[in-house]
Short mmCIF file of C-alpha atoms (C1' of nucleotides) in Angstrom, two decimals:
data_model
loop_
_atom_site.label_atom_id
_atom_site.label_comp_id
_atom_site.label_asym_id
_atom_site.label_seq_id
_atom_site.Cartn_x
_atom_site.Cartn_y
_atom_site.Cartn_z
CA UNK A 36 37.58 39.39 -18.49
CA UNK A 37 33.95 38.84 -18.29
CA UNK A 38 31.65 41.75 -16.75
CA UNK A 39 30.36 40.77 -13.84
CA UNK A 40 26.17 41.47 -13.62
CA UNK A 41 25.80 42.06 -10.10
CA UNK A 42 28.15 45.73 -11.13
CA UNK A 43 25.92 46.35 -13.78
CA UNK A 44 23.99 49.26 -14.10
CA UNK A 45 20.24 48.65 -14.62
CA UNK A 46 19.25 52.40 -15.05
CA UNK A 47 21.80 52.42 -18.10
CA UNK A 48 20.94 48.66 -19.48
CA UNK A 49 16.86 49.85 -19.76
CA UNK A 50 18.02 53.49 -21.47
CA UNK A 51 19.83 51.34 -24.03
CA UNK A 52 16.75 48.60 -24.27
CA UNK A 53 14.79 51.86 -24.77
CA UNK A 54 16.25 53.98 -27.22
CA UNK A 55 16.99 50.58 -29.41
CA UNK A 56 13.51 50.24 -29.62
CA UNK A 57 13.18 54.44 -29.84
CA UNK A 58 15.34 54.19 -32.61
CA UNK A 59 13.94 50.82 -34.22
CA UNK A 60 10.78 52.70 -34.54
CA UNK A 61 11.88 55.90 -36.19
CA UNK A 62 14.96 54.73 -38.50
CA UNK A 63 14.03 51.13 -38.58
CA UNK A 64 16.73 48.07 -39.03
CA UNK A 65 18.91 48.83 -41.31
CA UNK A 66 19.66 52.31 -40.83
CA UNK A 67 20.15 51.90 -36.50
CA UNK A 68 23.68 52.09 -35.11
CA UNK A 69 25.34 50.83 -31.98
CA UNK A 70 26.85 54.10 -31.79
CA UNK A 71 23.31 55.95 -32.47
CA UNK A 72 21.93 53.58 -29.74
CA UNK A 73 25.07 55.00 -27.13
CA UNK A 74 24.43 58.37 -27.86
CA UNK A 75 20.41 58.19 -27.49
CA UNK A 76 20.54 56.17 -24.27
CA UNK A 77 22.98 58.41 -23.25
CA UNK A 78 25.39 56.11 -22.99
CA UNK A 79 28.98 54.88 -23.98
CA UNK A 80 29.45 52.78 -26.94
CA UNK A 81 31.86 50.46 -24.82
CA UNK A 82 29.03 49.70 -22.50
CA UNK A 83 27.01 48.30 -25.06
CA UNK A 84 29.52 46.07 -26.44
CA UNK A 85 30.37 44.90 -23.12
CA UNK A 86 26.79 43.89 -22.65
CA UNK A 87 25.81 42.96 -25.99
CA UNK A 88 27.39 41.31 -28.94
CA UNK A 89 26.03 44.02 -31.39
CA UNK A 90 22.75 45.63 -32.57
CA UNK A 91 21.30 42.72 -33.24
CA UNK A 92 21.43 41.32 -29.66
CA UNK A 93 19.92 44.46 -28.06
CA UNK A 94 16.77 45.04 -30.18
CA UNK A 95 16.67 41.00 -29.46
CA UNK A 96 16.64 41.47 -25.42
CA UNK A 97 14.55 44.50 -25.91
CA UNK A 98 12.01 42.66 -27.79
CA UNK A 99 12.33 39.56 -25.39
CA UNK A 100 11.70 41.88 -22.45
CA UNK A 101 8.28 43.24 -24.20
CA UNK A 102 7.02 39.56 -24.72
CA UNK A 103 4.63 37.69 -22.07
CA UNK A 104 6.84 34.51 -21.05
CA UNK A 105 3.79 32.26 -21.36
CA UNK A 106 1.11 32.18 -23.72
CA UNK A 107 -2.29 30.57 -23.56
CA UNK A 108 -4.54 29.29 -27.18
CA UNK A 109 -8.23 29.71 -26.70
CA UNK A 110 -9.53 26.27 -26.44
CA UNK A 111 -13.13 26.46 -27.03
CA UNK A 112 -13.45 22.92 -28.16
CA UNK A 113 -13.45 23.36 -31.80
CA UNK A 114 -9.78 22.86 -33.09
CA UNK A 115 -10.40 24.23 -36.31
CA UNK A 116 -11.75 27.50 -35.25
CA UNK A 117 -9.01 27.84 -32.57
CA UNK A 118 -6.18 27.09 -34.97
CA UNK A 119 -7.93 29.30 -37.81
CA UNK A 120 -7.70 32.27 -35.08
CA UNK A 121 -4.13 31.75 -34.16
CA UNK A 122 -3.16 32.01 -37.74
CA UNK A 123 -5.27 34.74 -38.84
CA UNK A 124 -3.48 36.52 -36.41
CA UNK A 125 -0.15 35.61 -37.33
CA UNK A 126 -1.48 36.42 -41.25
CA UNK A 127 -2.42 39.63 -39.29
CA UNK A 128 0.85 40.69 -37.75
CA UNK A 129 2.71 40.06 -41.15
CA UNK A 130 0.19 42.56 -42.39
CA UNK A 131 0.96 45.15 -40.92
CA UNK A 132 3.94 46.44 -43.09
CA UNK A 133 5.79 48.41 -40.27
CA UNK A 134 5.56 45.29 -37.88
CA UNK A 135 6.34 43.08 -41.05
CA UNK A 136 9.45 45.61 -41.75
CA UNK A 137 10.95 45.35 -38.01
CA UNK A 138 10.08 41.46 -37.80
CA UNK A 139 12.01 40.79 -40.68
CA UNK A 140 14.84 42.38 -39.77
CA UNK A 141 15.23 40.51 -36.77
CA UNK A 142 14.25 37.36 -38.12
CA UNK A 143 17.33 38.10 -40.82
CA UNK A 144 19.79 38.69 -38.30
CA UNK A 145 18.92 35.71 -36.13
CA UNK A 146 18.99 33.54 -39.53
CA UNK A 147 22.61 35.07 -39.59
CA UNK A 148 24.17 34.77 -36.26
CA UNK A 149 23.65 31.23 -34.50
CA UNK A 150 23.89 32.49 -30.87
CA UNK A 151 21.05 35.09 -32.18
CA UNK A 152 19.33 32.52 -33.72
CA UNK A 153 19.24 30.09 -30.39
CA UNK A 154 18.15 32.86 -28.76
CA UNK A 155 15.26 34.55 -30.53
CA UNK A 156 14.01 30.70 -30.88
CA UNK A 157 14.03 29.91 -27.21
CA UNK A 158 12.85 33.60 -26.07
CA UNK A 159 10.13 33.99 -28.97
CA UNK A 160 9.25 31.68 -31.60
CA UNK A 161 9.17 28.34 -28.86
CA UNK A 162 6.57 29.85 -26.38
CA UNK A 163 4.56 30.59 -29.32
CA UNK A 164 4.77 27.07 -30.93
CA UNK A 165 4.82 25.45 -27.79
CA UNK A 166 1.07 27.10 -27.30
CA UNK A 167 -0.19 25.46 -29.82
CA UNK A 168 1.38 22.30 -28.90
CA UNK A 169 -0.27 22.46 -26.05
CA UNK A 170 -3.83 23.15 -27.31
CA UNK A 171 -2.92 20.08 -30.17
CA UNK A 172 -2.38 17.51 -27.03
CA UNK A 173 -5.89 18.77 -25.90
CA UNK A 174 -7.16 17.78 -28.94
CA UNK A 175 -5.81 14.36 -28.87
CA UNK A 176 -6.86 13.66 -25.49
CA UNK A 177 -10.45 14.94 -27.04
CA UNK A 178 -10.04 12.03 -29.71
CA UNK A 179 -9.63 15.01 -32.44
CA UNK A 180 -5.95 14.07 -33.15
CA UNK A 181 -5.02 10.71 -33.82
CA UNK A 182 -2.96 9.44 -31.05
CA UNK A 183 -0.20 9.01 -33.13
CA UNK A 184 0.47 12.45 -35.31
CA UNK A 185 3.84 13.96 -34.37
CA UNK A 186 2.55 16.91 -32.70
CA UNK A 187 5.86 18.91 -33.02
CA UNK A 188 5.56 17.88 -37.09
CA UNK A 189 1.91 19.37 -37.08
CA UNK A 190 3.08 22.68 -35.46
CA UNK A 191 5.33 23.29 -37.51
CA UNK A 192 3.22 22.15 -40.81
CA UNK A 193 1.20 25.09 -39.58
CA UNK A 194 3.13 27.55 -38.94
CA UNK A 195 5.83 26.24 -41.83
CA UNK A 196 4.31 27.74 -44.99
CA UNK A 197 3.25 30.92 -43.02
CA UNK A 198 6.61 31.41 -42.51
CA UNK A 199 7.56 30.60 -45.82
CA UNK A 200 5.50 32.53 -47.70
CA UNK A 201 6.05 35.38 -45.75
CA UNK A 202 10.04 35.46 -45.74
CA UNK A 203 10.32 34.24 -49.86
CA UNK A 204 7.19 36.47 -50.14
CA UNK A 205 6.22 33.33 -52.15
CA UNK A 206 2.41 34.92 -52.23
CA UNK A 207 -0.30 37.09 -50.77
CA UNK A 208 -0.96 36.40 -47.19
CA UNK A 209 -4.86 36.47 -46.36
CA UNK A 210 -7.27 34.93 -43.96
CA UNK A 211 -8.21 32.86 -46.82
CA UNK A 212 -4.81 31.16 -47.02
CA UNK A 213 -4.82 30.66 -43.26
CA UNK A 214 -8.48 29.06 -43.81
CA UNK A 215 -6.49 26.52 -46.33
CA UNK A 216 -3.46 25.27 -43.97
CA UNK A 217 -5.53 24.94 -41.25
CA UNK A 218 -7.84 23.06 -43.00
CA UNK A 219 -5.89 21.24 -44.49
CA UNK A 220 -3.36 19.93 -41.01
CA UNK A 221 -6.99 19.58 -39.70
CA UNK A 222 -7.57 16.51 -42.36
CA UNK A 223 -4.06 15.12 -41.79
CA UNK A 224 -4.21 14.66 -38.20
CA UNK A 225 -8.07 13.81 -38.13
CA UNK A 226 -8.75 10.30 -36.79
CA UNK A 227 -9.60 7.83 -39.41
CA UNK A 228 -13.18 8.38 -40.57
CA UNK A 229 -14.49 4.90 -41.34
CA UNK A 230 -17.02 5.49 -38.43
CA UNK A 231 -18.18 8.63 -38.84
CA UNK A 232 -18.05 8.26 -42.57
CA UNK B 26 23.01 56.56 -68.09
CA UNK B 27 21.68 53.09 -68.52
CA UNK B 28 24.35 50.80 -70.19
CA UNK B 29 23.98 49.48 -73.23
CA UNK B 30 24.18 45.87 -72.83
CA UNK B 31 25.05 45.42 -76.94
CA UNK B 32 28.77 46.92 -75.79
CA UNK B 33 28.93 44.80 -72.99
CA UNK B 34 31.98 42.34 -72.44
CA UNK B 35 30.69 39.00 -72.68
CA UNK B 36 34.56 38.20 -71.61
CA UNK B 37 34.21 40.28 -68.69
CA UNK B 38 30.98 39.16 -67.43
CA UNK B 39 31.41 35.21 -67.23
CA UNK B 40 35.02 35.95 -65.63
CA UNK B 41 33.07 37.76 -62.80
CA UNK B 42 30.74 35.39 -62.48
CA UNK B 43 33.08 32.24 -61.96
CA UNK B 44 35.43 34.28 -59.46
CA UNK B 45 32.62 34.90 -57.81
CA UNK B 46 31.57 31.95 -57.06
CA UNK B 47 35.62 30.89 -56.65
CA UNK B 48 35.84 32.93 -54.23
CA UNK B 49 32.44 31.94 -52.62
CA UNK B 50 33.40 28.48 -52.26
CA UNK B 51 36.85 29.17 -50.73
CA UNK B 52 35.92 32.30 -48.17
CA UNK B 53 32.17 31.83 -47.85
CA UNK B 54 29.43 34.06 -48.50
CA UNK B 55 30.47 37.08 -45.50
CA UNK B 56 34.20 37.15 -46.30
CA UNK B 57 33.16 37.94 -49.91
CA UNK B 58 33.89 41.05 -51.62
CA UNK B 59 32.85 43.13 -54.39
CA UNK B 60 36.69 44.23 -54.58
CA UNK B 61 37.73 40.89 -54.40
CA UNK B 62 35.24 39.09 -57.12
CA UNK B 63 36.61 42.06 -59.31
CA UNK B 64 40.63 41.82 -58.35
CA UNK B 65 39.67 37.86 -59.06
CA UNK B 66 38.55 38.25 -62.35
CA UNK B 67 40.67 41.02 -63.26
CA UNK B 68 38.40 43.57 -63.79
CA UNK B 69 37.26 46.97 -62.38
CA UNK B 70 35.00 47.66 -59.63
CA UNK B 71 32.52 49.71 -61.54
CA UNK B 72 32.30 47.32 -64.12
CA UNK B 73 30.67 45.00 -61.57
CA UNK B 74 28.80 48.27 -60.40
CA UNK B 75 27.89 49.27 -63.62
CA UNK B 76 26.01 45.63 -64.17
CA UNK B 77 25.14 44.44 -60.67
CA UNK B 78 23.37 45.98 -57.89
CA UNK B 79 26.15 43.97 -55.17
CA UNK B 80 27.39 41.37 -54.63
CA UNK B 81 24.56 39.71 -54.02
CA UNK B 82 23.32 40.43 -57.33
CA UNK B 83 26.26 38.47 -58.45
CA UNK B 84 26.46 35.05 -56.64
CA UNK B 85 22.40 34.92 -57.36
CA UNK B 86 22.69 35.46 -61.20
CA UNK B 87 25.84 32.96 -60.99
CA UNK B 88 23.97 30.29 -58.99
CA UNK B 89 20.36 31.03 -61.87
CA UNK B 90 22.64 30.70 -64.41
CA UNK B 91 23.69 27.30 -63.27
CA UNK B 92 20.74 25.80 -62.56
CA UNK B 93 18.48 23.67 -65.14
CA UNK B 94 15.57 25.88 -66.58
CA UNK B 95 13.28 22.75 -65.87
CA UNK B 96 13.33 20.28 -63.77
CA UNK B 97 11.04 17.40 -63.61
CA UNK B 98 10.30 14.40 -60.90
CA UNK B 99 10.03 11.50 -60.86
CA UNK B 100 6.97 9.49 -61.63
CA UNK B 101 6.62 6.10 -60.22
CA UNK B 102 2.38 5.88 -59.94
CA UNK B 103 3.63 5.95 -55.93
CA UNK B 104 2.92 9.60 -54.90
CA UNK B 105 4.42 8.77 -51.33
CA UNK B 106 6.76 7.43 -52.11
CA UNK B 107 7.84 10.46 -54.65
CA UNK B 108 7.46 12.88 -52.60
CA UNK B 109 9.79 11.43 -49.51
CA UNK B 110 12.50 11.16 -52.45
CA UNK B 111 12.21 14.79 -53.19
CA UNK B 112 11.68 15.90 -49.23
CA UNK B 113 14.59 13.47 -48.47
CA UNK B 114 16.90 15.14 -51.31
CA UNK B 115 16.35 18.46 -49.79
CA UNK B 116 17.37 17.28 -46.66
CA UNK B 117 20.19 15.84 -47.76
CA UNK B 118 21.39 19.46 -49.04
CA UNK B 119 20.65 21.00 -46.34
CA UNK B 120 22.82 18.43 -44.43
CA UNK B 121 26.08 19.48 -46.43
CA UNK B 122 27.24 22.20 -43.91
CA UNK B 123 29.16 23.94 -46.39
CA UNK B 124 26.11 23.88 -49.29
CA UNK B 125 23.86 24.72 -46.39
CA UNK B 126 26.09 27.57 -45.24
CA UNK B 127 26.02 29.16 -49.02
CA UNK B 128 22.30 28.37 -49.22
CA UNK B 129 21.95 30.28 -46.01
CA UNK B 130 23.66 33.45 -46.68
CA UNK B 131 22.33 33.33 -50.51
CA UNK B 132 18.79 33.05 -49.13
CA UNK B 133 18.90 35.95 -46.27
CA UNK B 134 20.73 38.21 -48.75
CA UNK B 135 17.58 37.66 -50.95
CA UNK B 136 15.16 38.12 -47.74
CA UNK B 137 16.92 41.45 -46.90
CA UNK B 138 16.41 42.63 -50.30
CA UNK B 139 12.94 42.48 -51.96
CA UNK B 140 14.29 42.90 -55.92
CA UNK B 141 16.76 39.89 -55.19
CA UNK B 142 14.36 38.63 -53.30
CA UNK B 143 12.14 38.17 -56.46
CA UNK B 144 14.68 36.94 -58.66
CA UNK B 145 15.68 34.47 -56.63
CA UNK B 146 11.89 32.97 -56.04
CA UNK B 147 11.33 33.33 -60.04
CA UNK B 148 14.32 31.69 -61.34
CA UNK B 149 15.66 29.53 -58.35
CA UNK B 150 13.00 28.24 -55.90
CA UNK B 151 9.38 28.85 -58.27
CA UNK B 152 10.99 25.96 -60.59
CA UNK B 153 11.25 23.87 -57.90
CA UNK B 154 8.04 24.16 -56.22
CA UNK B 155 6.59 24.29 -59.75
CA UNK B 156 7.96 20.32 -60.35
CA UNK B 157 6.29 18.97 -57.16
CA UNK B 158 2.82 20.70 -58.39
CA UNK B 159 3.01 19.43 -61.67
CA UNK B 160 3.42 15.66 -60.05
CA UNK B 161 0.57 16.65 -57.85
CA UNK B 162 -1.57 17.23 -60.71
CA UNK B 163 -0.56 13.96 -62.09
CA UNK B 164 -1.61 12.86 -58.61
CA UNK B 165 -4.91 14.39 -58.67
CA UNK B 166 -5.87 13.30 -62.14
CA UNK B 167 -4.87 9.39 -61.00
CA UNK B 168 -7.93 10.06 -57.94
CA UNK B 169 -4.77 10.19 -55.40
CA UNK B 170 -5.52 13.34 -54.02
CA UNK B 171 -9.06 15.34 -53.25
CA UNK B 172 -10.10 17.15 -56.01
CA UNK B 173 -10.83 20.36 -54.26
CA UNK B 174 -7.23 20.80 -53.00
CA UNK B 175 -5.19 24.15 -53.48
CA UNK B 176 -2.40 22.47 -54.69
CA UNK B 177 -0.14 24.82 -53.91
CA UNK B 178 -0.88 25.17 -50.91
CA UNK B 179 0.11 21.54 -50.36
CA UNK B 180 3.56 22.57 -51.66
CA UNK B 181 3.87 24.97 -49.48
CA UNK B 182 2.73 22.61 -46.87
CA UNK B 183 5.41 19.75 -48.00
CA UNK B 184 8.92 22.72 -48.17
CA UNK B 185 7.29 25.24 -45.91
CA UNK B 186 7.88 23.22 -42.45
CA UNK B 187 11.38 22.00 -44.22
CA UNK B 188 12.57 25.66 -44.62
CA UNK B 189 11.30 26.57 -41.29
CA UNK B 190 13.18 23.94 -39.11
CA UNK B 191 16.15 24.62 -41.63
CA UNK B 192 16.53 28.49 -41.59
CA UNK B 193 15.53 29.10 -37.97
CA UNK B 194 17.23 25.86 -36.49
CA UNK B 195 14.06 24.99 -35.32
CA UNK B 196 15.15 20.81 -35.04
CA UNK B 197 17.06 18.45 -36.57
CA UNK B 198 16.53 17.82 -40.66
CA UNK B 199 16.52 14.12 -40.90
CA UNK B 200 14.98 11.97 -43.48
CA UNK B 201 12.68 10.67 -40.23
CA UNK B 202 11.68 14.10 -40.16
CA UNK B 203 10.56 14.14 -43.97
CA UNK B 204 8.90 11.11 -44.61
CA UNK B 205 6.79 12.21 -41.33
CA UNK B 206 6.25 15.46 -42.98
CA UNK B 207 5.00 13.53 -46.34
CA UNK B 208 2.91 11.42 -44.83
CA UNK B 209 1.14 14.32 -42.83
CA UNK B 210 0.56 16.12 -46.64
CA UNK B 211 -0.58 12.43 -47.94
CA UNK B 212 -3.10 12.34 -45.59
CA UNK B 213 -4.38 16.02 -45.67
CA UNK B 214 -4.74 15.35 -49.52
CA UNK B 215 -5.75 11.48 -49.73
CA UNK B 216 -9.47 11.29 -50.52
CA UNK B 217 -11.98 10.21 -48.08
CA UNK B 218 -11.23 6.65 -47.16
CA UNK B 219 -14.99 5.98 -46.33
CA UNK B 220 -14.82 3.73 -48.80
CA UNK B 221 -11.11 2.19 -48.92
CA UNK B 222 -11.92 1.96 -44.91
"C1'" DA C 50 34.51 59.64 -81.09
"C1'" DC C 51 32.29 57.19 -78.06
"C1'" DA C 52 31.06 53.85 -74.63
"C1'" DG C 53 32.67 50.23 -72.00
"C1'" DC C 54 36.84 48.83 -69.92
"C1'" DG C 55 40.81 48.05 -65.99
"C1'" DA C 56 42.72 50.32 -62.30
"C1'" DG C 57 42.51 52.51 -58.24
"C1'" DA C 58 41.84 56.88 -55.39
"C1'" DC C 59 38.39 58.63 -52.64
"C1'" DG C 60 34.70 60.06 -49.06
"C1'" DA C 61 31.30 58.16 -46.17
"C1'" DG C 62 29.85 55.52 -42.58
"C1'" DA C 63 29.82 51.74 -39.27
"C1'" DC C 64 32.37 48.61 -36.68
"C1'" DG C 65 34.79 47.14 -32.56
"C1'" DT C 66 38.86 48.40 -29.53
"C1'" DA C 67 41.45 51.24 -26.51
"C1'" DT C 68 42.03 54.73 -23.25
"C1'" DC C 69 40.88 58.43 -20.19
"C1'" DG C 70 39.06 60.17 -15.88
"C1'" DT C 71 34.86 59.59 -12.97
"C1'" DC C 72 31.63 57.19 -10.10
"C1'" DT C 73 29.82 53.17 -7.53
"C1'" DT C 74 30.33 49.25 -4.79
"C1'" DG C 75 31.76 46.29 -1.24
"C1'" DA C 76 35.50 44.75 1.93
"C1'" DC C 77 38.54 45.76 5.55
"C1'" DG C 78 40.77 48.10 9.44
"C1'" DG C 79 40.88 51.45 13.03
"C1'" DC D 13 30.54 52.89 12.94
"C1'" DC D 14 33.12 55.05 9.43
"C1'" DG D 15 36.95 56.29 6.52
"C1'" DT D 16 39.98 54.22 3.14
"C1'" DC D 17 40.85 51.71 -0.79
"C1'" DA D 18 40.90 48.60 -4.76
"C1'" DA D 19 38.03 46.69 -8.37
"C1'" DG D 20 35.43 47.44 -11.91
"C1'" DA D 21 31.64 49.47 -14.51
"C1'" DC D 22 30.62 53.86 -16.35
"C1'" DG D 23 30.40 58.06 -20.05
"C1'" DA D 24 32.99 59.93 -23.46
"C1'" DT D 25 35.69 59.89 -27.30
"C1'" DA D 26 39.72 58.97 -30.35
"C1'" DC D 27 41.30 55.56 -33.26
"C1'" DG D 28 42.30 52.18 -37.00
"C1'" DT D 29 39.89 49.07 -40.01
"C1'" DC D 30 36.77 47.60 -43.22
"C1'" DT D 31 33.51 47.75 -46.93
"C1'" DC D 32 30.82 50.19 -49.65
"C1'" DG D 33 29.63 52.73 -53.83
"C1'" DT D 34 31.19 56.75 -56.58
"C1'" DC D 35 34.43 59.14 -59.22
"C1'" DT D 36 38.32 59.88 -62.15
"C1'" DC D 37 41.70 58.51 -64.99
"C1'" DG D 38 43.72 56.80 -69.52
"C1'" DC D 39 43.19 52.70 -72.63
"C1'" DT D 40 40.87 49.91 -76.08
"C1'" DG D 41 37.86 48.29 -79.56
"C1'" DT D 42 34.48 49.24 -82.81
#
DNA sequence: ACAGCGAGACGAGACGTATCGTCTTGACGG
DNA sequence: CCGTCAAGACGATACGTCTCGTCTCGCTGT
């Protein structure tokens, strides 16, 4: 019933991985085909299904693949800088309309599928969060965080209306609006100032 | 080419509207048909066609039409505690798996497709937003929140990390979750406590 | 008479399955 | 060792299904 991977052909499953992305890149979402896929990677349809639940999965494990599994923030001691460079470049990649284009279209089909979903949250979106994260507990060890903001809350209060204004396109994305969420998790999670008034 | 919407079956148009959303609320938003909205309602495929862009187009101007032009909050003189009642109401519809699930495929129809996608934000989510800035304003003139803040930013920052965790099953949506959430955005926004200490 | 209407046929295109013969792999016996 | 063999993945492709959106009918109401 189920494949088993040790048969599996890797020269065929990186043709497929390759031409997905081929194709991503010329025809973009909407327009690519499991059968278009097959017939680039030279390939037979069957051996994608038996592999993959659909288009959606592939261009998922292709763009997995491509992604460093751990990411580092700049910690350079200033947590507002820092933060106000990770989001700029997140403002940055939705930018780019091309990048934008593809990103959506992956985003949708995770939103879609569940499996997808758990998948493209673990492989992608967690290491990315979980960066942060990391550079947040620095913070709070640095007595720039009070000791008891929800760090997992902050993330995502950072990285929540990015999101949001980018999938509702609920408004421009600029530096500028970066500037203002960062600034403004900055003055939740900032220690009580009666001392340094 | 264009119709004229003066000969246009008012008859016709509010019996496609309430099979669609029948039919919504029996077979979900992925079974759903054009064919079947219009076999439903007893009318002809292009008459949908001739009126709607899909079916999309449909269940959105069904759900707009439903929905209150203006909505208001509430208004206790406790901005808190306001706000958790509106994060926690969210939540609460987002719990309903079967209002979630509609709200789900609704929304990613409208991300996939920038024309719906604008409807939608104008006539479904803008009102929305549009309440909780009009009770921050009341907030801001009663000295509750810093004068200087982009107030809608702070919406964003109160539904952004809400939609975030909801659409990409990024955690669980409890009412924990959005009183922490308010109480980040209350501090962010709460002016300088040098003196309240 | 004209434009919207209900009804439904139609072509296009993508999906996912099934089937064919071929090729690779690993186990087993001489 | 090495030939045989079964299992199973492979490329290729036909197939039925589904949904879409268009097109073509008369019919109806104004």
């Amino acid at each position: 019933m189920t494949p088993q991977p040790t048969r599996r052909n890797e020269q065929s499953r990186r043709a497929i991985l390759a031409a997905a992305l081929e194709l991503l890149a010329e025809t973009g979402y909407p327009a690519l085909t499991v059968e278009a896929i097959a017939a680039r990677a030279g390939v037979g349809k069957q051996t994608i299904y038996r592999w993959w639940r659909g288009k959606g999965a592939v261009i998922l494990d292709a763009l997995a693949d491509d992604v460093p599994e751990v990411v580092a923030l700049p910690d350079t001691g200033d947590l507002r800088a820092d933060l106000r460079q990770v989001l700029r470049a997140t403002v940055a990649e939705f930018a780019d309309p091309r990048l934008s284009a593809t990103t959506r279209a992956i985003t949708i089909e995770t939103l879609a599928d569940e499996e997808l979903g758990a998948q493209a949250r673990d492989r992608l979106l967690r290491p990315q969060l979980n960066a942060v994260r990391v550079r947040l507990e620095a913070a709070r060890e640095a007595g720039q965080v009070r000791p008891d903001a929800a760090l997992d809350q902050v993330v995502e209060l950072l990285f929540g209306p990015l999101y949001h204004r980018w999938l509702l396109r609920n408004g421009p994305l600029t530096d500028d609006y970066a500037d203002g969420i960062v600034d403004l998790v900055v003055a939740a999670v900032t220690p009580s100032t009666s001392i340094r008034g």
